[in-house]
Coordinates of C-alpha atoms in Angstrom, one line a residue:
X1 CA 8.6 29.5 -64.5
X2 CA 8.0 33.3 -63.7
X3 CA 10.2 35.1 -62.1
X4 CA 10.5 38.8 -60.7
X5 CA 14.0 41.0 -60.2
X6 CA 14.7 42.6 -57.3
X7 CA 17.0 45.3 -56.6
X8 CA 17.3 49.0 -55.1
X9 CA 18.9 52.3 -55.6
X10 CA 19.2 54.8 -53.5
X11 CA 21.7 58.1 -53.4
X12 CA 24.7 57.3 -53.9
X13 CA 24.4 54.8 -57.6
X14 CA 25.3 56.4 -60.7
X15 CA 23.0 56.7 -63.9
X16 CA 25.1 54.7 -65.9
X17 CA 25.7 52.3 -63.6
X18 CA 22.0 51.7 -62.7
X19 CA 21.1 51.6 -66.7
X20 CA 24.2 48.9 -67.1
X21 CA 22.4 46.3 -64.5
X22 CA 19.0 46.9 -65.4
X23 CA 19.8 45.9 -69.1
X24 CA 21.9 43.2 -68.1
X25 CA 18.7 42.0 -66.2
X26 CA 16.5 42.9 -69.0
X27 CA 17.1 43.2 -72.6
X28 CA 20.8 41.2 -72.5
X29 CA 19.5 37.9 -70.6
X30 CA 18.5 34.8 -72.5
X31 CA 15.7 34.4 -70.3
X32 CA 14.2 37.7 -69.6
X33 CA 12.2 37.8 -66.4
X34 CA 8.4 39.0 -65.9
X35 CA 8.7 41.9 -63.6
X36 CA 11.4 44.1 -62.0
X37 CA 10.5 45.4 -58.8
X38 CA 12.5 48.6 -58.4
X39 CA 12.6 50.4 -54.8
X40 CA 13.9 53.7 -54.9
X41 CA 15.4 54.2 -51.3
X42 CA 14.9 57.7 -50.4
X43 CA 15.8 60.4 -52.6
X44 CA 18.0 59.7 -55.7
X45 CA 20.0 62.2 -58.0
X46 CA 17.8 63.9 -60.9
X47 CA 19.4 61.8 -64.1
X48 CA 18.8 58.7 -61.7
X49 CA 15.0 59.7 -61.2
X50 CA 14.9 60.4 -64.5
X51 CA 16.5 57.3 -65.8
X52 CA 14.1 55.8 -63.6
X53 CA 10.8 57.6 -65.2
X54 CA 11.8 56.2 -68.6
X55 CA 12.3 52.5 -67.2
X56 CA 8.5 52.5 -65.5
X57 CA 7.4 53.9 -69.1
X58 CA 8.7 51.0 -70.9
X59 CA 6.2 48.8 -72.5
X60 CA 8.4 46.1 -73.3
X61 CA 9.4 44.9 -69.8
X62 CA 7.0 45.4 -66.6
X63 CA 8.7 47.5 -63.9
X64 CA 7.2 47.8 -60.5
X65 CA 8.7 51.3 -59.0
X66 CA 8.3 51.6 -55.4
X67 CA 9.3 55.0 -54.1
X68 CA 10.0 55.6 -50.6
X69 CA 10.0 59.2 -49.0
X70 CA 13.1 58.5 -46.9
X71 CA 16.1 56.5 -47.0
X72 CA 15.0 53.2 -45.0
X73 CA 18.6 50.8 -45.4
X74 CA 19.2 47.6 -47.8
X75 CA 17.3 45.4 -45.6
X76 CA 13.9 47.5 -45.0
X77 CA 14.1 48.5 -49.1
X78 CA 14.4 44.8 -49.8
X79 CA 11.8 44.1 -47.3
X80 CA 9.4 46.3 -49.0
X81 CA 10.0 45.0 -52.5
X82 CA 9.7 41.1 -51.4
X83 CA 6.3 41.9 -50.1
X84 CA 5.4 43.6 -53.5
X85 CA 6.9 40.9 -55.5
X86 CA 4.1 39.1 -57.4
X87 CA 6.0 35.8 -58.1
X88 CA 7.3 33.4 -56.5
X89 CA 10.6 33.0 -57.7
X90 CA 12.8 36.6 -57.2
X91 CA 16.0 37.1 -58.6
X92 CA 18.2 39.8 -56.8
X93 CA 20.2 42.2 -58.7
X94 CA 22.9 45.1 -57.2
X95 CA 21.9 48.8 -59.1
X96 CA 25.9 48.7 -59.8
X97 CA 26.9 45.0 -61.0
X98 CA 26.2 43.1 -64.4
X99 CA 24.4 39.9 -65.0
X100 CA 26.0 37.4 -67.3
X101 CA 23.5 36.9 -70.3
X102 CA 21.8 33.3 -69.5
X103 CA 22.3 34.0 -65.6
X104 CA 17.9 33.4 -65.5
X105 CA 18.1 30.7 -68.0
X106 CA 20.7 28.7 -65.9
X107 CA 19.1 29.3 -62.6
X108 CA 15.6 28.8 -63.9
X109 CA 16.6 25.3 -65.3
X110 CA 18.3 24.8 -62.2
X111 CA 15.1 24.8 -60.2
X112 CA 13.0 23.1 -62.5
X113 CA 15.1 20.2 -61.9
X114 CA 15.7 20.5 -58.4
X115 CA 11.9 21.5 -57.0
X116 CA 13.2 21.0 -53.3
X117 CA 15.9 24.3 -53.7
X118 CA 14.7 27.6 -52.3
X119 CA 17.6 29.8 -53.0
X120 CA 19.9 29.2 -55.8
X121 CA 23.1 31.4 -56.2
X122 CA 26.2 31.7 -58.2
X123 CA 30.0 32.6 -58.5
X124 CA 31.4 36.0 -59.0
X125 CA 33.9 37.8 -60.8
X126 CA 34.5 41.4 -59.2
X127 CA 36.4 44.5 -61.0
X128 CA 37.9 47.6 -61.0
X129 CA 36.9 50.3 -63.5
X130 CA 36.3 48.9 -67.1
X131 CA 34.1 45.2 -66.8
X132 CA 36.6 43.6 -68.5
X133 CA 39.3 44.3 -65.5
X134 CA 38.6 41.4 -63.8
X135 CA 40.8 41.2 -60.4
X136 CA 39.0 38.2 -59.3
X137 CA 36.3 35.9 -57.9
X138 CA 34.2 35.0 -54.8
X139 CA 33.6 31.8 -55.2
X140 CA 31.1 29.7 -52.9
X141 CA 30.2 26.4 -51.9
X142 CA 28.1 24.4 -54.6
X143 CA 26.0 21.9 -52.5
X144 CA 23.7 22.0 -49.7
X145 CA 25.5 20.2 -46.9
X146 CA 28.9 22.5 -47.8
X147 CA 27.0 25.6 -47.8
X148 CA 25.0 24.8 -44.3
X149 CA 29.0 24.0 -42.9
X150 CA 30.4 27.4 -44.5
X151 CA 27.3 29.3 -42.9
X152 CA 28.7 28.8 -39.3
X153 CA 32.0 31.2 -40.1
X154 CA 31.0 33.2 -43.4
X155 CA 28.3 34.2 -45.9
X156 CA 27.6 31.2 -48.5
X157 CA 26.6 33.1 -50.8
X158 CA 26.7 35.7 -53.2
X159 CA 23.7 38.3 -52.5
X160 CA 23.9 39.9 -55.7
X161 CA 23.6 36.6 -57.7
X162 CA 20.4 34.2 -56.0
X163 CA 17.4 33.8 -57.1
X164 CA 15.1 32.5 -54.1
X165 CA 11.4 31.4 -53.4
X166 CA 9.3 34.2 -51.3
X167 CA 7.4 32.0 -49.4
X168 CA 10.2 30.4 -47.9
X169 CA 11.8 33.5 -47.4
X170 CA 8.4 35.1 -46.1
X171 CA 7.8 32.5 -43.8
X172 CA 11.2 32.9 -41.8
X173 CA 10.3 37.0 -41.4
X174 CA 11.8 38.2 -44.7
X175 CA 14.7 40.5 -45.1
X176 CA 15.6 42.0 -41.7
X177 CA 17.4 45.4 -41.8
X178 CA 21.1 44.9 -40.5
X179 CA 24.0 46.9 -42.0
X180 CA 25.9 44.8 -44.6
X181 CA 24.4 42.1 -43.0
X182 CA 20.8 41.5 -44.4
X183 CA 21.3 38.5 -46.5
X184 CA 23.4 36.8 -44.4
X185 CA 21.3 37.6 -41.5
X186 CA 18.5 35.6 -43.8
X187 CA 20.6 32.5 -45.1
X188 CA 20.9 32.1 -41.2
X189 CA 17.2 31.9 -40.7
X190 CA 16.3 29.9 -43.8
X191 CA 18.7 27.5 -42.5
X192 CA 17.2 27.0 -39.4
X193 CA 14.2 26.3 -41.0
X194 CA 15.8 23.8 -42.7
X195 CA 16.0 25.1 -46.0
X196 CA 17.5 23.8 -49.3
X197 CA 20.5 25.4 -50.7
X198 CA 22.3 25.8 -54.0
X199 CA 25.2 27.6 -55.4
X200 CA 25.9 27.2 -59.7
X201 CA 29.6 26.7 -60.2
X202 CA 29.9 29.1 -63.0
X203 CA 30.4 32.9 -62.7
X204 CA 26.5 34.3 -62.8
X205 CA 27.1 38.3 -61.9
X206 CA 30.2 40.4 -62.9
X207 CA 30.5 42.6 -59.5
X208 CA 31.7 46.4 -59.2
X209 CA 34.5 46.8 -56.8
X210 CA 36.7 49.4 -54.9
X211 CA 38.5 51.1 -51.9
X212 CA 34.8 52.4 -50.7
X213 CA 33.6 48.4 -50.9
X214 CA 36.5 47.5 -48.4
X215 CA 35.6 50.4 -46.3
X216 CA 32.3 49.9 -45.7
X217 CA 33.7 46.0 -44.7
X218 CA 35.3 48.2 -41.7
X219 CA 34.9 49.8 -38.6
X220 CA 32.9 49.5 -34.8
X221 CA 29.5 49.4 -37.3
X222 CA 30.0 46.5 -39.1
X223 CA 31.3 44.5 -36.3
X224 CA 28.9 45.1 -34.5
X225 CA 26.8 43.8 -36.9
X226 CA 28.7 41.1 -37.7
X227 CA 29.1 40.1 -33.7
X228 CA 24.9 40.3 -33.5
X229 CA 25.2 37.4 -36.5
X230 CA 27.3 35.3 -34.4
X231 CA 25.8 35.9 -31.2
X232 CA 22.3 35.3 -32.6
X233 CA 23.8 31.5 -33.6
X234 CA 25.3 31.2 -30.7
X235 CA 22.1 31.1 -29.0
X236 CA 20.1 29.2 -31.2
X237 CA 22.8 26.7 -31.2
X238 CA 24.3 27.0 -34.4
X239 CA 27.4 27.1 -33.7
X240 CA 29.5 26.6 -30.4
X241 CA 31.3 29.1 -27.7
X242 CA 34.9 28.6 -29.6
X243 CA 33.6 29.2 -33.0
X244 CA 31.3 32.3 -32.2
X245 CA 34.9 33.3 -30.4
X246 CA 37.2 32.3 -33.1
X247 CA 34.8 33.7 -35.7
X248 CA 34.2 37.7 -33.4
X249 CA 38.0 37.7 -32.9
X250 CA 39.3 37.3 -36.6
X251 CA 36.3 39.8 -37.8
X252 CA 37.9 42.1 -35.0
X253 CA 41.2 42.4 -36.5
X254 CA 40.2 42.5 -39.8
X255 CA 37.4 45.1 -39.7
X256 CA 38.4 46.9 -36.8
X257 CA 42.3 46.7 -36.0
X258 CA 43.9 47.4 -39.5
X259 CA 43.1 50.3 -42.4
X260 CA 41.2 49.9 -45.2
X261 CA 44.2 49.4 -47.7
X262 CA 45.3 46.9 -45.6
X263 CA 41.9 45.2 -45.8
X264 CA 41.5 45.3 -49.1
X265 CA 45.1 43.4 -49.8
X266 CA 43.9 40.5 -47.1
X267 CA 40.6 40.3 -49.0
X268 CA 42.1 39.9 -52.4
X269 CA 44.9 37.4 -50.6
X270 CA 42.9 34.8 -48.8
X271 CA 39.3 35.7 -49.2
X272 CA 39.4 35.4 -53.2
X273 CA 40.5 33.4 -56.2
X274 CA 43.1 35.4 -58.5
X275 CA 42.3 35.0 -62.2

């Protein structure tokens, strides 16, 4: 099966960062993928663009680089790089994490024995620093019934680590800017179209973590977000008055009423699996 990457960089990423995931998408996999479409969201840093230069001059791997002029958001960068995507079968990748070496070999198989899945995730491990600090995992729901029931109170899967079919994702409207929200914002969709689901039960992506990750999970921006998820369920009868309640009010005090520090200790505490 052929298969394209998908990810985006924009400002804020960090050469050596952005160099770490693209090789462990690349050269490091056991299964190396047939094209990497690369959107570069607005202006980037010079070593960055640079970095960038020597990655579309490669001869050995086939990188699509699509530059855009402004910075458009996660979900319109996406948006433009599924629609330039030549296969059907895309893989997303962070600019900042790293991909365990058979991570395409695993999910590949996985999909050649199960035809009827359109999006196939994985488990994460997340650290601080150096890789190999490993503070813990996200782990998700494995099968497709589970991961429809966790969809009514919180994100199923792990972004960073699917690999998904473009028509199916085309066909419910593709990736639909939403801060923070994009990918969840699209599960929700693809379910309502009565997609197949999938999560591997083995770690597939090593994810980059910090205060600025827990952060970003805060504030009047991301609730809103958040509450336009719920409300958007609500209405197309996903889920029922009390849990679009239940699920607004906990977001409330977690993203809104306490700091970030604070956050980040209920994250680790209840939201993930201590190694």
């Amino acid at each position: 099966m052929s298969f394209s990457v998908l990810m985006s960089v924009y400002i804020n990423d960090k050469p050596e960062y952005v160099d770490r995931a693209v090789q462990s998408v690349t050269k490091l996999q056991t299964l190396k993928p047939d094209e990497i479409v690369l959107v570069v969201d607005g202006p980037v840093s010079q070593k960055v663009s640079e970095l960038i230069d020597s990655f579309e001059k490669s001869e050995e791997y086939n990188f699509n680089v699509l530059r855009l002029a402004e910075n458009k958001g996660l979900g319109n960068a996406l948006r433009i790089g599924l629609e330039a995507s030549t296969h059907e079968i895309v893989a997303r990748m962070d600019s900042d994490d790293v991909s365990l070496p058979d991570r395409f070999e695993r999910q590949i198989s996985y999909l050649e024995n199960h035809p009827g899945c359109d999006v196939v995730g994985g488990q994460i491990s997340e650290f601080v620093g150096e890789e190999s600090n490993i503070i813990g995992e996200r782990n998700v729901p494995c099968k497709n019934d589970d991961i429809h029931t966790c969809l009514k109170w919180r994100n199923p899967f792990n972004h960073m680590s699917v690999m998904m079919l473009r028509s199916r994702v085309m066909a419910v409207g593709n990736y639909i800017d939403l801060y923070l929200n994009e990918d969840y914002f699209l599960w929700i969709r693809m379910a309502e179209a009565g997609c197949h689901f999938a999560n591997l039960p083995d770690i597939s992506v090593n994810v980059r973590v910090g205060k600025e990750m827990y952060a970003r999970r805060g504030g009047w921006t991301y609730l809103k977000s958040q509450e336009r998820l719920q409300r958007y369920m609500l209405q197309h009868k996903l889920i029922g008055l009390p849990r679009y309640l239940l699920n607004v009010a906990g977001r409330f005090t977690i993203q809104v009423a306490m700091p970030d520090s604070l956050r980040g200790w209920i994250y680790q505490k209840f939201f993930r699996n201590k190694n």
